[in-house]
Coordinates of C-alpha atoms and ligand atoms in Angstrom, one line a residue:
M1 CA -20.5 34.4 22.7
K2 CA -21.0 31.3 19.8
T3 CA -18.5 28.4 19.9
V4 CA -16.7 27.5 16.7
V5 CA -15.3 23.8 16.2
S6 CA -13.3 22.3 13.5
G7 CA -10.3 20.1 13.1
I8 CA -7.6 18.9 10.3
R9 CA -6.5 15.2 10.1
S10 CA -3.1 14.5 10.9
T11 CA -2.1 13.1 7.6
G12 CA 1.3 14.7 6.0
H13 CA 1.1 18.5 5.4
L14 CA -1.6 21.0 4.7
H15 CA -2.2 22.0 1.3
L16 CA -3.9 24.8 -0.2
G17 CA -7.2 23.4 0.1
N18 CA -6.8 22.6 3.7
Y19 CA -5.7 26.2 4.2
F20 CA -8.4 28.1 1.8
G21 CA -11.1 25.8 2.9
A22 CA -10.4 25.8 6.3
L23 CA -7.7 27.0 8.7
R24 CA -7.8 30.9 6.6
N25 CA -11.1 31.0 8.3
F26 CA -9.5 29.4 11.7
V27 CA -7.4 32.3 12.0
K28 CA -10.0 35.2 10.9
I29 CA -12.4 34.1 13.7
Q30 CA -10.4 33.0 16.7
E31 CA -10.6 36.3 18.4
Q32 CA -14.3 36.9 17.4
F33 CA -15.8 33.4 18.3
N34 CA -15.0 30.8 21.6
C35 CA -12.9 28.6 19.2
F36 CA -11.9 25.5 19.6
Y37 CA -9.2 23.8 16.7
F38 CA -7.9 20.7 17.1
I39 CA -6.1 17.8 15.3
A40 CA -8.1 14.9 14.3
D41 CA -5.2 12.0 15.2
L42 CA -7.9 9.6 16.3
H43 CA -9.4 10.1 12.7
S44 CA -6.0 9.3 11.1
L45 CA -5.9 6.1 12.5
T46 CA -8.8 4.7 9.9
T47 CA -5.6 4.6 6.7
H48 CA -3.3 2.5 10.1
P49 CA -0.3 4.8 9.9
H50 CA 2.6 3.3 11.4
P51 CA 3.2 3.9 15.1
D52 CA 7.0 5.6 14.1
D53 CA 4.9 8.2 12.0
F54 CA 2.1 8.9 14.1
H55 CA 3.5 11.2 16.5
A56 CA 5.2 13.3 14.0
S57 CA 2.0 13.7 11.9
V58 CA 0.4 15.2 14.7
R59 CA 3.5 17.5 15.3
T60 CA 3.4 18.5 11.8
I61 CA -0.4 19.9 11.5
L62 CA 0.2 21.5 15.0
A63 CA 3.4 23.6 13.8
E64 CA 2.0 24.3 10.4
Y65 CA -1.5 25.7 12.4
L66 CA 0.5 27.8 14.2
A67 CA 2.5 29.1 11.5
A68 CA -0.3 29.8 9.7
G69 CA -1.8 32.1 12.7
L70 CA -3.6 30.5 15.0
D71 CA -2.9 31.9 18.4
P72 CA -3.2 29.2 21.6
E73 CA -4.3 32.9 23.5
K74 CA -6.8 33.5 21.5
C75 CA -8.1 30.1 21.0
T76 CA -8.4 26.9 22.2
L77 CA -5.6 24.3 20.5
F78 CA -5.3 20.4 21.2
V79 CA -5.0 17.5 20.4
Q80 CA -8.4 15.5 19.8
S81 CA -7.0 11.9 21.8
D82 CA -5.8 14.4 24.6
V83 CA -10.0 14.7 25.2
P84 CA -11.1 11.3 26.2
E85 CA -14.8 12.5 26.6
V86 CA -15.0 12.9 22.4
S87 CA -14.3 8.8 22.4
E88 CA -16.8 8.2 25.1
L89 CA -19.6 10.4 23.2
Y90 CA -18.5 8.7 20.5
V91 CA -20.1 5.8 21.5
L92 CA -23.4 7.0 22.9
L93 CA -23.5 8.8 19.2
N94 CA -23.2 5.4 17.6
M95 CA -26.2 3.9 19.6
L96 CA -28.4 6.7 17.6
A97 CA -26.8 6.0 14.1
Y98 CA -28.1 3.6 11.6
K99 CA -25.7 1.6 9.6
G100 CA -27.6 2.0 5.9
E101 CA -27.1 5.9 6.1
L102 CA -23.4 5.8 7.2
E103 CA -23.0 3.1 4.1
R104 CA -24.3 6.0 2.2
T105 CA -22.0 8.8 2.9
T106 CA -20.3 9.6 0.0
S107 CA -16.8 9.7 1.5
F108 CA -17.5 6.1 2.8
K109 CA -18.6 5.0 -0.8
D110 CA -15.9 6.7 -2.0
K111 CA -13.1 5.1 0.0
V112 CA -14.7 1.7 -0.5
R113 CA -14.5 1.9 -4.0
L114 CA -10.9 2.9 -3.8
A115 CA -10.0 0.0 -1.6
K116 CA -11.7 -2.1 -4.1
A117 CA -9.9 -0.6 -6.8
Q118 CA -6.4 -0.9 -5.1
A119 CA -7.1 -4.4 -4.4
R120 CA -7.6 -5.2 -7.9
G121 CA -5.3 -3.7 -9.6
V122 CA -7.7 -1.2 -11.4
A123 CA -8.6 2.7 -11.8
V124 CA -11.6 3.7 -9.4
S125 CA -13.7 4.2 -12.8
D126 CA -13.4 0.6 -13.1
V127 CA -15.4 -0.5 -10.2
A128 CA -19.5 0.0 -10.5
E129 CA -20.9 2.5 -7.9
N130 CA -23.1 -0.2 -6.6
D131 CA -20.4 -3.1 -6.8
Q132 CA -21.3 -5.6 -4.3
N133 CA -18.0 -7.8 -4.0
D134 CA -15.8 -7.6 -0.9
E135 CA -13.8 -10.2 -1.9
G136 CA -10.3 -9.1 -0.7
V137 CA -11.1 -5.9 1.0
N138 CA -11.3 -5.3 4.8
I139 CA -13.1 -2.0 5.6
N140 CA -12.6 -1.1 9.1
A141 CA -15.8 -0.4 11.0
G142 CA -13.5 2.7 11.9
L143 CA -14.1 4.0 8.3
L144 CA -17.8 3.6 8.9
T145 CA -18.3 5.5 11.9
Y146 CA -16.1 8.2 10.9
P147 CA -18.8 10.8 10.6
V148 CA -20.1 10.1 14.1
L149 CA -16.7 10.7 15.6
M150 CA -16.9 13.8 13.8
A151 CA -20.0 14.8 15.8
S152 CA -19.1 13.6 18.6
D153 CA -16.1 16.5 18.0
I154 CA -18.4 19.1 17.3
L155 CA -21.3 18.6 19.7
I156 CA -18.9 17.7 22.7
H157 CA -18.2 21.6 22.6
R158 CA -21.8 22.2 21.8
A159 CA -20.5 24.4 18.6
N160 CA -22.9 26.5 17.0
Y161 CA -20.2 27.1 14.1
V162 CA -17.8 24.5 11.6
P163 CA -15.7 26.3 9.6
V164 CA -15.2 23.7 6.6
G165 CA -14.7 23.2 3.1
K166 CA -17.4 21.9 0.9
D167 CA -16.3 18.2 1.2
Q168 CA -17.1 18.0 4.7
M169 CA -20.9 19.5 4.5
Q170 CA -22.2 15.6 4.2
H171 CA -20.9 15.0 7.3
L172 CA -21.7 18.3 9.3
E173 CA -25.0 17.7 7.7
F174 CA -25.2 14.4 10.1
A175 CA -23.6 15.7 12.7
R176 CA -27.2 17.8 13.2
T177 CA -29.2 15.0 12.3
L178 CA -27.4 13.1 15.6
A179 CA -28.0 16.5 17.8
R180 CA -31.6 16.3 16.4
R181 CA -31.9 12.8 16.8
F182 CA -30.2 13.1 20.6
N183 CA -32.3 15.9 21.8
N184 CA -35.7 14.2 20.7
M185 CA -34.9 10.6 22.1
Y186 CA -33.7 12.0 25.5
G187 CA -36.2 14.9 25.4
E188 CA -33.5 17.5 26.4
E189 CA -31.6 20.1 24.2
V190 CA -28.3 19.3 24.9
F191 CA -27.2 19.8 21.7
P192 CA -27.5 23.1 19.3
E193 CA -27.3 22.1 15.7
P194 CA -24.4 23.1 14.3
E195 CA -24.0 24.9 11.0
A196 CA -21.4 25.4 8.8
F197 CA -19.3 28.8 8.5
N198 CA -17.7 30.5 5.8
F199 CA -18.5 34.4 6.2
G200 CA -22.0 34.3 4.9
Q201 CA -20.4 32.4 1.7
A202 CA -21.2 29.1 0.0
P203 CA -18.7 26.4 0.9
I204 CA -15.4 26.4 -1.4
K205 CA -13.8 23.3 -2.9
V206 CA -10.4 24.3 -4.0
P207 CA -9.5 22.1 -7.3
G208 CA -6.0 20.1 -8.2
L209 CA -4.3 21.1 -10.7
D210 CA -4.8 17.8 -12.9
G211 CA -7.7 18.0 -14.2
S212 CA -9.1 15.7 -11.6
G213 CA -11.6 18.4 -9.4
K214 CA -10.5 17.9 -5.8
M215 CA -7.2 19.1 -4.4
G216 CA -6.5 16.7 -1.4
K217 CA -4.1 14.1 0.0
S218 CA -5.6 11.2 -1.0
E219 CA -5.7 12.4 -4.6
G220 CA -2.0 13.3 -4.9
N221 CA -2.4 16.8 -6.1
G222 CA -1.6 19.1 -3.4
I223 CA 0.1 21.9 -3.2
Y224 CA 1.5 22.6 0.1
L225 CA 1.9 25.1 2.5
Y226 CA 5.6 23.5 3.6
D227 CA 6.4 23.5 -0.4
D228 CA 9.4 25.6 -1.1
E229 CA 9.1 28.1 -4.1
K230 CA 10.6 25.9 -6.6
T231 CA 8.5 23.0 -5.8
I232 CA 5.2 25.2 -6.0
T233 CA 6.3 26.8 -9.3
K234 CA 7.0 23.2 -11.0
K235 CA 3.9 22.0 -10.0
V236 CA 2.1 24.9 -11.1
M237 CA 4.0 24.9 -14.4
R238 CA 3.0 21.1 -14.9
A239 CA -1.1 22.1 -14.6
L240 CA -3.2 20.7 -17.3
T241 CA -4.2 23.2 -20.0
D242 CA -4.0 22.9 -24.2
S243 CA -3.6 24.8 -26.8
G244 CA -5.5 27.5 -25.9
P245 CA -8.9 29.2 -27.4
K246 CA -9.6 29.1 -31.0
E247 CA -12.9 31.3 -31.0
P248 CA -13.6 34.8 -29.3
N249 CA -15.6 34.1 -26.1
S250 CA -14.9 30.3 -25.8
P251 CA -17.0 28.5 -23.4
M252 CA -13.9 27.5 -21.0
P253 CA -13.1 23.8 -19.9
D254 CA -13.0 22.8 -16.2
Y255 CA -8.9 22.5 -16.4
I256 CA -8.9 26.2 -17.0
Q257 CA -11.2 27.0 -15.1
N258 CA -9.4 25.6 -12.1
L259 CA -6.6 27.5 -12.9
F260 CA -8.3 30.8 -12.1
T261 CA -10.5 29.1 -9.3
L262 CA -7.2 29.4 -7.8
M263 CA -6.4 32.9 -8.9
A264 CA -9.5 34.4 -7.8
L265 CA -8.0 32.8 -4.0
V266 CA -4.7 34.2 -4.2
S267 CA -4.3 37.1 -7.2
E268 CA -5.0 40.5 -7.6
P269 CA -8.6 41.1 -9.2
V270 CA -7.1 43.2 -12.2
V271 CA -4.7 40.8 -13.0
I272 CA -7.3 37.9 -12.9
D273 CA -9.4 40.2 -15.3
Q274 CA -6.3 41.0 -17.8
F275 CA -6.2 36.9 -17.7
K276 CA -9.8 36.6 -18.4
A277 CA -10.1 39.1 -21.0
A278 CA -6.9 37.7 -22.8
Y279 CA -8.7 34.4 -22.7
A280 CA -11.9 36.2 -24.2
D281 CA -9.8 37.1 -27.2
C282 CA -7.8 34.5 -27.6
S283 CA -4.8 35.9 -27.1
I284 CA -4.1 34.0 -23.6
R285 CA -0.6 32.1 -23.1
Y286 CA -1.0 29.6 -20.5
G287 CA 2.6 29.9 -19.8
D288 CA 2.1 33.7 -18.3
L289 CA -1.0 32.9 -16.3
K290 CA 0.6 30.0 -14.7
K291 CA 3.3 32.0 -13.9
Q292 CA 1.7 34.6 -12.4
L293 CA 0.2 32.1 -10.4
A294 CA 2.7 30.2 -8.9
A295 CA 4.1 33.8 -7.9
D296 CA 1.0 34.3 -6.2
I297 CA 1.1 31.1 -4.1
C298 CA 4.6 31.5 -3.2
K299 CA 3.3 35.4 -1.7
F300 CA 1.0 34.0 0.2
T301 CA 2.4 30.6 1.6
L302 CA 6.2 31.7 1.8
P303 CA 6.0 33.7 4.6
I304 CA 4.1 30.7 6.7
R305 CA 6.6 28.4 5.5
E306 CA 9.5 30.3 7.1
R307 CA 7.9 29.8 10.7
I308 CA 7.2 26.0 10.5
D309 CA 10.2 24.4 11.0
D310 CA 11.3 26.6 14.3
I311 CA 8.0 26.0 15.7
Y312 CA 8.2 22.0 14.6
N313 CA 11.4 22.0 16.7
N314 CA 10.4 23.9 19.9
D315 CA 9.3 21.2 22.1
E316 CA 8.7 23.6 25.0
F317 CA 6.0 25.8 23.1
L318 CA 4.6 22.7 21.7
R319 CA 4.2 21.0 25.2
K320 CA 3.1 24.3 26.9
V321 CA 0.6 24.6 23.8
T322 CA -1.1 21.2 23.8
R323 CA -1.2 21.1 27.6
Q324 CA -2.9 24.3 27.6
G325 CA -5.1 23.2 24.8
A326 CA -5.9 20.0 26.3
E327 CA -7.1 21.7 29.7
K328 CA -9.3 24.1 28.1
A329 CA -11.0 21.4 25.7
R330 CA -11.3 18.6 28.9
E331 CA -13.0 21.6 30.6
S332 CA -15.4 22.2 28.0
A333 CA -16.0 18.8 27.0
A334 CA -16.3 17.3 30.3
A335 CA -19.2 20.0 30.9
T336 CA -21.3 18.7 27.9
L337 CA -20.8 14.7 28.8
A338 CA -21.9 15.0 31.9
L339 CA -25.1 16.9 30.6
A340 CA -25.4 13.7 28.1
R341 CA -24.7 11.4 30.6
K342 CA -27.2 13.2 32.6
A343 CA -29.9 13.2 29.6
V344 CA -29.1 9.1 29.0
G345 CA -29.8 8.1 32.6
F346 CA -26.6 7.8 33.9
K347 CA -26.3 8.0 37.9
T348 CA -23.7 7.8 40.8
F349 CA -24.4 4.7 43.2
Ligands
LIG401 P1 -9.7 17.2 6.2 O1 -8.9 16.8 7.2 O2 -9.7 16.2 4.7 O3 -9.2 18.3 6.1 C1 -9.7 19.7 6.5 C2 -10.6 20.6 6.4 O4 -9.9 20.8 5.0 C3 -10.9 21.2 3.8 N1 -10.6 20.9 2.8 C4 -11.2 21.5 1.4 N2 -11.9 22.6 1.4 C5 -11.9 23.2 0.0 N3 -11.2 22.6 -1.2 C6 -10.5 21.0 -0.9 N4 -9.9 20.8 -1.8 C7 -10.4 20.7 0.5 N5 -9.9 19.5 1.0 C8 -9.8 19.6 2.1 C9 -12.2 20.2 4.6 O5 -13.4 20.3 4.4 C10 -11.7 20.2 6.3 O6 -12.5 21.5 6.3 N6 -13.5 15.7 8.7 C11 -12.7 15.8 8.6 C12 -11.8 16.7 10.0 C13 -12.6 16.6 11.0 C14 -13.6 17.5 11.5 C15 -13.8 17.6 12.6 C16 -13.7 18.9 10.5 C17 -12.6 15.4 12.1 N7 -13.7 16.3 13.1 C18 -14.7 18.2 13.3 C19 -14.6 19.6 11.4 C20 -15.1 19.2 12.6 C21 -11.6 16.1 7.3 O7 -11.2 14.3 7.2 O8 -11.0 17.0 7.1

C-alpha cells in the first residue's frame, strides 16, 4: 500500500485554503492509503508563538482535523514534535541542503521581504526583490531551513504521495531533490521520491476575496472553518467587486474570477452557469452572487464547525488520539531512521 504524508502548521484556525487545498483530500484518501497526517508545531516556531498560546494552537488544528472527518482509526494522526526522529533526520538532511538553494526558495524570499517591510514600516511592494540591506531584521535559520524540516516530515515515513496546495509545490520538489541527493550520496535507495497528490488534477490555489491572490493566514483574508454564518456572510459580502461588466462577453477581472473560483468549490454547477451567463450578458448582480456564495460556503463549513468545540474540550479523546498517533508514527519513523543511519555509516559499539 502506498504511503501518504501531509501536515498543517499550528498557527490559528484552518481556512478554506487549507480545507480545499489539503484537508478535504486527506479525508478522502484516508482509507485508501497508509496515511500519516500531523500538526506541524515545530514549523510554527519560526514565528515564535507565545508559550502560553503554543499548545492551544496545536489543539485547535487537531480538533479541526477531527471535526472535518479525519478518523484516527483509519489514518495515523499525530503531533510533529511527538516524533523526535523527524528532528534527527532533519539534522542529517541539513548536511545535504545548500544555502543558495534555500535562499532562492520563494516562500523564504517572501518572508524576508515581509520582515523588511515591517521593520521599515513600508508596504512589501516597496522592498525591491533583490534588496540586500538586512539592517534591522533578524531572519532566523529555522526559516531558511524550513523546507528541510518539511522534507524530513515527508521522507521519515518514506512517503509516496503528498496532498498539498499549490503554494507548497516548490517545497515538495525540494523534498524530492533531497531524497535523490541522499540516495545518490549514500548509494542506497533509502527514500522514494514523493509525488504531489490531487486526484490527477493540478494542485489548487484558493484565492482570497480581497483581490490579493491567495487566501492565507498571513494575508489576513481567511474564511475559517470556525467562522459562524454571520461572519462568513460578512466576509463574503465585503469581497472586492466593481459596478459590473459594461459590454457583453467582457473579460473577467481577477477579483471577480476569484469569486467564481470559490464558487466552483462549493456551489452547484447549474448555479455557477447561471451567474456566468448573467456575467456574459451584463445582467449580473454581484450582491446576489455573493449571497449565493456565502450560503454555499456555510452549507459546507457549518456541519464541521458544529463539531469543533466538543472535540476541542474532550481531553480524554484528544489524549488517546495523540498517544496512539505518536506511537504509530514513531514506529514508522524509527524504521526509516535506522535505514538512514545505517546508510550514513552510524554503527553501535
Ligand atoms: P500550511 O500550514 O501553510 O498550509 C497547510 C496546507 O494548506 C494548503 N493551503 C492552500 N491550498 C490552496 N489554496 C490556499 N490558499 C492555501 N493555503 C494553504 C497548503 O498548500 C498546505 O497543503 N509547510 C506546510 C506544512 C508542512 C507540510 C509538511 C505539508 C510541514 N511539513 C510535510 C506537507 C508535508 C505549510 O506551511 O502548510
